[in-house]
Amino acid sequence: MNKDKKNKLLWPILFLVIAALSVWAIMQQNKSFSLKEFSEFIAGAKISFIIGAFISVFMYIGFEALALQSILQIFGYRTGFMSNYFYASGDLYFSAITPSATGGQPACGYFMSKDGIPLMVTTIVLIVNTFLYTFSLVIMGLVDIAINPKTILRFGGLSRFFIIFGILIQILLALFFYLLIKKETLLERICSKFVRFLGKLRFVKNVDHKIEKINKKMDEYREVAAMISGKSKKLFIPLIYNLLMRCSLIAVSVFVYLATGNLAADVGKVVSIQIFVIIGAYVIPIPGAIGITDYIMIDGYKSLFDARHAVNLELLSRTISFYACVFLCGILTLLKFILVSRRKKVK
């Protein structure tokens, strides 16, 4: 087995190990937890709301697909919804199983390139979408703080640290990606310095030649990036799609909350808690923010329910919003790889 195949196999295995340890740790938080009780908890859930939760997962992927489709359209590339659904699935799948929120971008870019979209176009499209994805969370976080400032007090000290630090990270990331779009020279300097750094470590040979190739690619990047100049208003639509994408993910927890017989009057509190959970999940770069997300979510839910109910609610919510979503995206990503391979054989 070559090194590339080993790396591809390593991340899914690591993801499963971390997921198993995370679920075990969650169970330990509530000593009275039992699989029998959790099964009864699921059995007692209203099926209509559970179906709504699964529909929200499909919508979560779908809104990223629409965001990518609308950004590609700005650059003059009209692509079908299903093509973008595959792009979004690849992005979400690899982002979940690798220790980075942007880990899915190479897969997304790979699928785009196989569909005939130039590399420089895919690069700027993914940078723009990542900026909007990050900016949408900054917007939701600031609105949540403005409307529900007391929600953060529902969390313990460690969770508050994660949330506050997460807000700062999101603001810095949004600024970074904005500069990459507007200040192409920044990207060029980063790439050149990184190559020189790798050269000093003797990981890269012919450093000057590599930098020269980067400069040529940056000329192409500037031409593509210039296409976004004066079209800032057109980014409003993909920004809305990114906001709806975030809302779809939050809707999964809301539907599960309602499915398990909780008061509709407290839906606003659940939404507010979930926004802070998503923000806090970005603090530590581990696959799918597994463990961190679970900890913060249970911590927030304990302000509304007893520990037993909070754990059951968190486990069911994460099973649908994360594990079921990753499974679906994995299947769709595999299907896309098969379609790409078949297309190669035909050629």
CSV table of C-alpha atoms in Angstrom, one decimal:
chain,number,residue,atom,x,y,z
A,1,MET,CA,0.0,0.0,0.0
A,2,ASN,CA,1.5,3.4,-1.0
A,3,LYS,CA,1.8,6.4,1.3
A,4,ASP,CA,-1.1,8.2,-0.3
A,5,LYS,CA,-3.5,5.3,0.2
A,6,LYS,CA,-2.3,4.9,3.8
A,7,ASN,CA,-3.0,8.6,4.5
A,8,LYS,CA,-6.5,8.3,3.0
A,9,LEU,CA,-7.2,5.3,5.3
A,10,LEU,CA,-5.6,6.9,8.4
A,11,TRP,CA,-8.1,9.7,8.7
A,12,PRO,CA,-11.3,7.6,8.7
A,13,ILE,CA,-9.7,5.2,11.3
A,14,LEU,CA,-8.7,8.1,13.5
A,15,PHE,CA,-12.1,9.6,13.1
A,16,LEU,CA,-13.8,6.4,14.3
A,17,VAL,CA,-11.4,6.0,17.2
A,18,ILE,CA,-12.0,9.6,18.4
A,19,ALA,CA,-15.7,9.2,17.9
A,20,ALA,CA,-15.8,6.1,20.0
A,21,LEU,CA,-13.8,7.7,22.8
A,22,SER,CA,-16.0,10.8,22.7
A,23,VAL,CA,-19.2,8.7,23.1
A,24,TRP,CA,-17.6,6.8,25.9
A,25,ALA,CA,-16.6,10.1,27.6
A,26,ILE,CA,-20.1,11.5,27.2
A,27,MET,CA,-21.6,8.4,28.9
A,28,GLN,CA,-19.1,8.8,31.8
A,29,GLN,CA,-20.4,12.3,32.4
A,30,ASN,CA,-23.7,10.8,33.5
A,31,LYS,CA,-23.1,7.8,35.7
A,32,SER,CA,-26.8,6.8,35.5
A,33,PHE,CA,-26.7,6.6,31.7
A,34,SER,CA,-27.8,3.3,30.2
A,35,LEU,CA,-28.3,2.1,26.7
A,36,LYS,CA,-31.7,0.8,27.6
A,37,GLU,CA,-32.8,4.2,28.8
A,38,PHE,CA,-31.3,5.9,25.7
A,39,SER,CA,-33.2,3.4,23.5
A,40,GLU,CA,-36.4,4.2,25.3
A,41,PHE,CA,-35.6,7.9,24.9
A,42,ILE,CA,-35.3,7.4,21.1
A,43,ALA,CA,-38.4,5.2,21.0
A,44,GLY,CA,-40.5,7.9,22.7
A,45,ALA,CA,-39.5,10.6,20.2
A,46,LYS,CA,-42.1,11.9,17.8
A,47,ILE,CA,-41.3,10.5,14.4
A,48,SER,CA,-42.5,13.6,12.5
A,49,PHE,CA,-39.9,15.8,14.2
A,50,ILE,CA,-37.2,13.2,13.8
A,51,ILE,CA,-37.9,13.2,10.0
A,52,GLY,CA,-37.7,17.0,10.2
A,53,ALA,CA,-34.2,16.6,11.7
A,54,PHE,CA,-33.0,14.3,8.9
A,55,ILE,CA,-34.5,16.7,6.3
A,56,SER,CA,-32.5,19.5,7.9
A,57,VAL,CA,-29.3,17.4,7.3
A,58,PHE,CA,-30.1,17.2,3.6
A,59,MET,CA,-30.8,21.0,3.6
A,60,TYR,CA,-27.5,21.6,5.4
A,61,ILE,CA,-25.6,20.0,2.5
A,62,GLY,CA,-28.0,21.6,-0.1
A,63,PHE,CA,-27.5,25.2,1.1
A,64,GLU,CA,-23.7,24.8,0.8
A,65,ALA,CA,-24.3,23.4,-2.7
A,66,LEU,CA,-26.4,26.5,-3.6
A,67,ALA,CA,-23.7,28.8,-2.1
A,68,LEU,CA,-21.0,27.1,-4.3
A,69,GLN,CA,-23.3,27.2,-7.3
A,70,SER,CA,-24.0,30.9,-6.9
A,71,ILE,CA,-20.3,31.8,-6.4
A,72,LEU,CA,-19.3,29.8,-9.5
A,73,GLN,CA,-22.0,31.7,-11.5
A,74,ILE,CA,-20.4,35.0,-10.5
A,75,PHE,CA,-17.3,33.7,-12.3
A,76,GLY,CA,-19.3,32.7,-15.4
A,77,TYR,CA,-19.5,29.0,-14.7
A,78,ARG,CA,-23.1,27.6,-14.7
A,79,THR,CA,-23.2,24.2,-12.9
A,80,GLY,CA,-26.0,21.9,-12.0
A,81,PHE,CA,-27.3,21.6,-8.4
A,82,MET,CA,-26.4,17.9,-8.1
A,83,SER,CA,-22.8,18.6,-9.2
A,84,ASN,CA,-22.6,21.2,-6.4
A,85,TYR,CA,-24.3,18.8,-4.0
A,86,PHE,CA,-21.4,16.4,-4.6
A,87,TYR,CA,-18.8,19.2,-4.2
A,88,ALA,CA,-20.5,20.2,-0.8
A,89,SER,CA,-20.5,16.5,0.3
A,90,GLY,CA,-16.8,16.1,-0.4
A,91,ASP,CA,-16.1,19.3,1.5
A,92,LEU,CA,-18.2,18.4,4.6
A,93,TYR,CA,-17.0,14.8,4.6
A,94,PHE,CA,-13.2,15.5,4.6
A,95,SER,CA,-13.7,18.5,6.9
A,96,ALA,CA,-15.3,16.2,9.4
A,97,ILE,CA,-12.6,13.4,9.3
A,98,THR,CA,-9.5,15.7,9.1
A,99,PRO,CA,-8.2,18.0,11.8
A,100,SER,CA,-9.2,21.2,10.0
A,101,ALA,CA,-12.4,23.1,9.2
A,102,THR,CA,-11.1,23.6,5.7
A,103,GLY,CA,-9.9,20.0,5.3
A,104,GLY,CA,-12.6,19.3,2.7
A,105,GLN,CA,-11.5,22.0,0.3
A,106,PRO,CA,-9.0,19.9,-1.6
A,107,ALA,CA,-11.7,17.3,-2.3
A,108,CYS,CA,-14.2,19.9,-3.3
A,109,GLY,CA,-11.6,21.5,-5.6
A,110,TYR,CA,-10.6,18.1,-7.1
A,111,PHE,CA,-14.2,17.4,-8.1
A,112,MET,CA,-14.6,20.9,-9.6
A,113,SER,CA,-11.4,20.4,-11.6
A,114,LYS,CA,-12.6,17.1,-12.9
A,115,ASP,CA,-15.8,18.8,-14.1
A,116,GLY,CA,-13.6,21.2,-16.2
A,117,ILE,CA,-13.4,24.2,-13.8
A,118,PRO,CA,-9.9,25.8,-13.9
A,119,LEU,CA,-7.7,25.4,-10.8
A,120,MET,CA,-7.4,29.2,-10.2
A,121,VAL,CA,-11.2,29.6,-10.4
A,122,THR,CA,-11.8,26.7,-7.9
A,123,THR,CA,-9.2,28.3,-5.6
A,124,ILE,CA,-10.8,31.7,-5.5
A,125,VAL,CA,-14.3,30.2,-5.3
A,126,LEU,CA,-13.4,28.1,-2.3
A,127,ILE,CA,-11.6,31.0,-0.6
A,128,VAL,CA,-14.7,33.2,-1.1
A,129,ASN,CA,-17.0,30.5,0.2
A,130,THR,CA,-14.8,29.9,3.2
A,131,PHE,CA,-14.9,33.6,4.0
A,132,LEU,CA,-18.7,33.7,3.7
A,133,TYR,CA,-19.0,30.5,5.8
A,134,THR,CA,-16.8,32.0,8.5
A,135,PHE,CA,-18.4,35.5,8.2
A,136,SER,CA,-21.9,33.9,8.6
A,137,LEU,CA,-20.9,32.4,11.9
A,138,VAL,CA,-19.5,35.8,13.1
A,139,ILE,CA,-22.8,37.4,12.2
A,140,MET,CA,-24.8,34.8,14.0
A,141,GLY,CA,-22.5,34.9,17.1
A,142,LEU,CA,-22.7,38.7,17.4
A,143,VAL,CA,-26.5,38.7,16.9
A,144,ASP,CA,-26.8,36.0,19.5
A,145,ILE,CA,-24.7,38.0,22.0
A,146,ALA,CA,-26.8,41.1,21.3
A,147,ILE,CA,-30.2,39.4,21.6
A,148,ASN,CA,-29.3,36.8,24.3
A,149,PRO,CA,-26.3,38.1,26.2
A,150,LYS,CA,-27.2,35.9,29.2
A,151,THR,CA,-27.0,32.7,27.3
A,152,ILE,CA,-23.2,32.5,27.7
A,153,LEU,CA,-23.8,32.4,31.5
A,154,ARG,CA,-25.6,29.0,31.0
A,155,PHE,CA,-22.2,27.5,30.3
A,156,GLY,CA,-19.4,26.6,32.7
A,157,GLY,CA,-16.0,28.3,32.9
A,158,LEU,CA,-14.2,26.0,30.4
A,159,SER,CA,-17.0,26.2,27.9
A,160,ARG,CA,-17.1,30.0,28.1
A,161,PHE,CA,-13.4,30.0,27.4
A,162,PHE,CA,-13.9,27.9,24.3
A,163,ILE,CA,-16.8,30.1,23.1
A,164,ILE,CA,-14.9,33.5,23.6
A,165,PHE,CA,-11.8,32.1,22.1
A,166,GLY,CA,-13.9,30.6,19.2
A,167,ILE,CA,-15.4,34.1,18.5
A,168,LEU,CA,-11.9,35.6,18.3
A,169,ILE,CA,-10.7,32.8,16.0
A,170,GLN,CA,-13.7,33.3,13.6
A,171,ILE,CA,-13.2,37.0,13.4
A,172,LEU,CA,-9.5,36.6,12.6
A,173,LEU,CA,-10.3,33.9,10.1
A,174,ALA,CA,-12.9,36.1,8.4
A,175,LEU,CA,-10.4,38.9,8.2
A,176,PHE,CA,-7.7,36.5,6.9
A,177,PHE,CA,-9.8,35.2,4.1
A,178,TYR,CA,-11.1,38.7,3.2
A,179,LEU,CA,-7.4,39.8,2.8
A,180,LEU,CA,-6.8,36.7,0.6
A,181,ILE,CA,-9.6,37.9,-1.7
A,182,LYS,CA,-8.8,41.6,-1.7
A,183,LYS,CA,-5.0,41.4,-1.2
A,184,GLU,CA,-3.6,38.8,-3.6
A,185,THR,CA,0.0,39.8,-2.7
A,186,LEU,CA,-0.6,38.5,0.8
A,187,LEU,CA,-1.3,35.0,-0.5
A,188,GLU,CA,1.8,35.2,-2.7
A,189,ARG,CA,4.0,36.1,0.2
A,190,ILE,CA,2.6,33.4,2.4
A,191,CYS,CA,3.1,30.7,-0.2
A,192,SER,CA,6.7,31.9,-1.0
A,193,LYS,CA,7.7,32.1,2.6
A,194,PHE,CA,6.2,28.7,3.2
A,195,VAL,CA,8.2,27.2,0.3
A,196,ARG,CA,11.4,28.8,1.5
A,197,PHE,CA,10.7,27.4,5.0
A,198,LEU,CA,10.3,23.9,3.6
A,199,GLY,CA,13.4,24.4,1.6
A,200,LYS,CA,15.4,25.2,4.8
A,201,LEU,CA,14.1,22.0,6.3
A,202,ARG,CA,15.2,20.2,3.0
A,203,PHE,CA,11.6,19.1,2.3
A,204,VAL,CA,11.6,21.0,-1.0
A,205,LYS,CA,14.3,21.2,-3.6
A,206,ASN,CA,14.8,23.9,-6.3
A,207,VAL,CA,13.2,26.5,-4.1
A,208,ASP,CA,13.7,29.4,-6.5
A,209,HIS,CA,12.1,27.4,-9.4
A,210,LYS,CA,9.1,26.5,-7.1
A,211,ILE,CA,8.6,30.1,-6.2
A,212,GLU,CA,8.8,31.1,-9.8
A,213,LYS,CA,6.0,28.7,-10.6
A,214,ILE,CA,4.0,30.1,-7.7
A,215,ASN,CA,4.4,33.6,-9.1
A,216,LYS,CA,3.1,32.5,-12.5
A,217,LYS,CA,0.1,30.9,-10.8
A,218,MET,CA,-0.5,34.0,-8.8
A,219,ASP,CA,-0.7,36.0,-12.1
A,220,GLU,CA,-3.6,33.7,-13.1
A,221,TYR,CA,-5.1,34.0,-9.6
A,222,ARG,CA,-5.0,37.8,-9.8
A,223,GLU,CA,-6.9,37.7,-13.1
A,224,VAL,CA,-9.6,35.5,-11.6
A,225,ALA,CA,-9.7,37.5,-8.3
A,226,ALA,CA,-10.2,40.7,-10.3
A,227,MET,CA,-13.4,39.2,-11.5
A,228,ILE,CA,-14.9,39.6,-8.0
A,229,SER,CA,-14.0,43.3,-8.0
A,230,GLY,CA,-17.1,45.4,-8.2
A,231,LYS,CA,-19.3,42.4,-7.7
A,232,SER,CA,-19.5,42.5,-3.9
A,233,LYS,CA,-23.2,42.9,-4.0
A,234,LYS,CA,-23.5,39.5,-5.7
A,235,LEU,CA,-21.9,37.9,-2.7
A,236,PHE,CA,-25.0,38.7,-0.7
A,237,ILE,CA,-26.9,35.7,-2.1
A,238,PRO,CA,-24.2,33.1,-1.3
A,239,LEU,CA,-23.9,34.7,2.2
A,240,ILE,CA,-27.6,34.1,2.7
A,241,TYR,CA,-27.1,30.5,1.7
A,242,ASN,CA,-24.3,30.1,4.2
A,243,LEU,CA,-26.5,31.6,6.9
A,244,LEU,CA,-29.3,29.2,6.0
A,245,MET,CA,-26.7,26.4,6.0
A,246,ARG,CA,-25.9,27.2,9.6
A,247,CYS,CA,-29.6,27.5,10.5
A,248,SER,CA,-30.2,24.1,9.0
A,249,LEU,CA,-27.6,22.5,11.3
A,250,ILE,CA,-29.1,24.2,14.3
A,251,ALA,CA,-32.6,23.1,13.2
A,252,VAL,CA,-31.5,19.4,13.7
A,253,SER,CA,-31.1,20.0,17.4
A,254,VAL,CA,-34.3,22.0,17.6
A,255,PHE,CA,-36.3,19.2,15.9
A,256,VAL,CA,-34.7,16.6,18.2
A,257,TYR,CA,-35.6,18.9,21.2
A,258,LEU,CA,-39.2,19.1,20.1
A,259,ALA,CA,-39.4,15.4,19.2
A,260,THR,CA,-38.5,14.4,22.8
A,261,GLY,CA,-41.4,16.2,24.3
A,262,ASN,CA,-39.8,19.5,25.4
A,263,LEU,CA,-41.6,22.8,25.6
A,264,ALA,CA,-41.7,24.8,22.3
A,265,ALA,CA,-41.4,28.0,24.4
A,266,ASP,CA,-37.7,27.2,25.1
A,267,VAL,CA,-36.8,26.7,21.4
A,268,GLY,CA,-35.1,30.2,21.4
A,269,LYS,CA,-32.9,29.1,24.3
A,270,VAL,CA,-31.9,25.9,22.4
A,271,VAL,CA,-31.1,27.9,19.2
A,272,SER,CA,-29.0,30.4,21.3
A,273,ILE,CA,-27.1,27.6,23.0
A,274,GLN,CA,-26.4,25.8,19.6
A,275,ILE,CA,-24.9,29.0,18.1
A,276,PHE,CA,-22.4,29.2,20.9
A,277,VAL,CA,-21.7,25.4,20.6
A,278,ILE,CA,-20.8,25.8,17.0
A,279,ILE,CA,-18.5,28.8,17.7
A,280,GLY,CA,-16.8,27.0,20.6
A,281,ALA,CA,-16.2,23.9,18.5
A,282,TYR,CA,-13.5,25.7,16.4
A,283,VAL,CA,-11.1,26.1,19.3
A,284,ILE,CA,-9.2,22.8,19.0
A,285,PRO,CA,-8.4,21.4,15.5
A,286,ILE,CA,-9.5,17.7,15.9
A,287,PRO,CA,-11.6,15.8,13.3
A,288,GLY,CA,-15.2,17.1,13.4
A,289,ALA,CA,-14.5,18.9,16.7
A,290,ILE,CA,-15.5,15.6,18.3
A,291,GLY,CA,-15.4,15.8,22.0
A,292,ILE,CA,-15.3,19.6,22.2
A,293,THR,CA,-18.7,20.0,20.6
A,294,ASP,CA,-20.2,17.3,22.8
A,295,TYR,CA,-18.8,18.8,26.0
A,296,ILE,CA,-20.0,22.3,25.3
A,297,MET,CA,-23.5,21.1,24.1
A,298,ILE,CA,-24.1,19.0,27.2
A,299,ASP,CA,-22.8,21.8,29.4
A,300,GLY,CA,-25.3,24.2,27.8
A,301,TYR,CA,-28.2,21.7,27.9
A,302,LYS,CA,-27.6,21.1,31.6
A,303,SER,CA,-28.9,24.6,32.2
A,304,LEU,CA,-32.3,23.5,30.8
A,305,PHE,CA,-32.5,19.9,31.9
A,306,ASP,CA,-31.2,17.4,34.4
A,307,ALA,CA,-27.9,15.7,33.4
A,308,ARG,CA,-29.5,12.5,32.2
A,309,HIS,CA,-31.9,14.2,29.8
A,310,ALA,CA,-29.1,16.6,28.6
A,311,VAL,CA,-26.8,13.6,27.7
A,312,ASN,CA,-29.6,11.7,25.9
A,313,LEU,CA,-30.6,14.9,24.0
A,314,GLU,CA,-27.0,15.6,23.0
A,315,LEU,CA,-26.3,12.1,21.8
A,316,LEU,CA,-29.4,11.9,19.6
A,317,SER,CA,-28.8,15.4,18.2
A,318,ARG,CA,-25.2,14.7,17.4
A,319,THR,CA,-26.0,11.3,15.9
A,320,ILE,CA,-28.2,12.9,13.3
A,321,SER,CA,-26.5,16.3,12.8
A,322,PHE,CA,-23.0,15.0,12.7
A,323,TYR,CA,-22.6,11.2,12.4
A,324,ALA,CA,-25.5,10.7,10.0
A,325,CYS,CA,-24.4,13.7,8.0
A,326,VAL,CA,-20.8,12.4,7.7
A,327,PHE,CA,-22.1,9.0,6.7
A,328,LEU,CA,-24.3,10.5,4.0
A,329,CYS,CA,-21.5,12.8,2.7
A,330,GLY,CA,-19.1,9.8,2.7
A,331,ILE,CA,-21.5,7.8,0.5
A,332,LEU,CA,-22.0,10.7,-1.9
A,333,THR,CA,-18.2,11.4,-2.0
A,334,LEU,CA,-17.5,7.8,-2.8
A,335,LEU,CA,-20.1,7.8,-5.5
A,336,LYS,CA,-18.5,10.9,-7.0
A,337,PHE,CA,-15.1,9.3,-7.0
A,338,ILE,CA,-16.6,6.3,-8.8
A,339,LEU,CA,-18.2,8.5,-11.4
A,340,VAL,CA,-14.9,10.4,-11.9
A,341,SER,CA,-13.0,7.1,-12.3
A,342,ARG,CA,-15.5,5.8,-14.8
A,343,ARG,CA,-15.2,9.0,-16.8
A,344,LYS,CA,-11.4,8.5,-16.9
A,345,LYS,CA,-11.8,5.0,-18.3
A,346,VAL,CA,-14.2,6.1,-21.0
A,347,LYS,CA,-11.6,8.8,-22.1
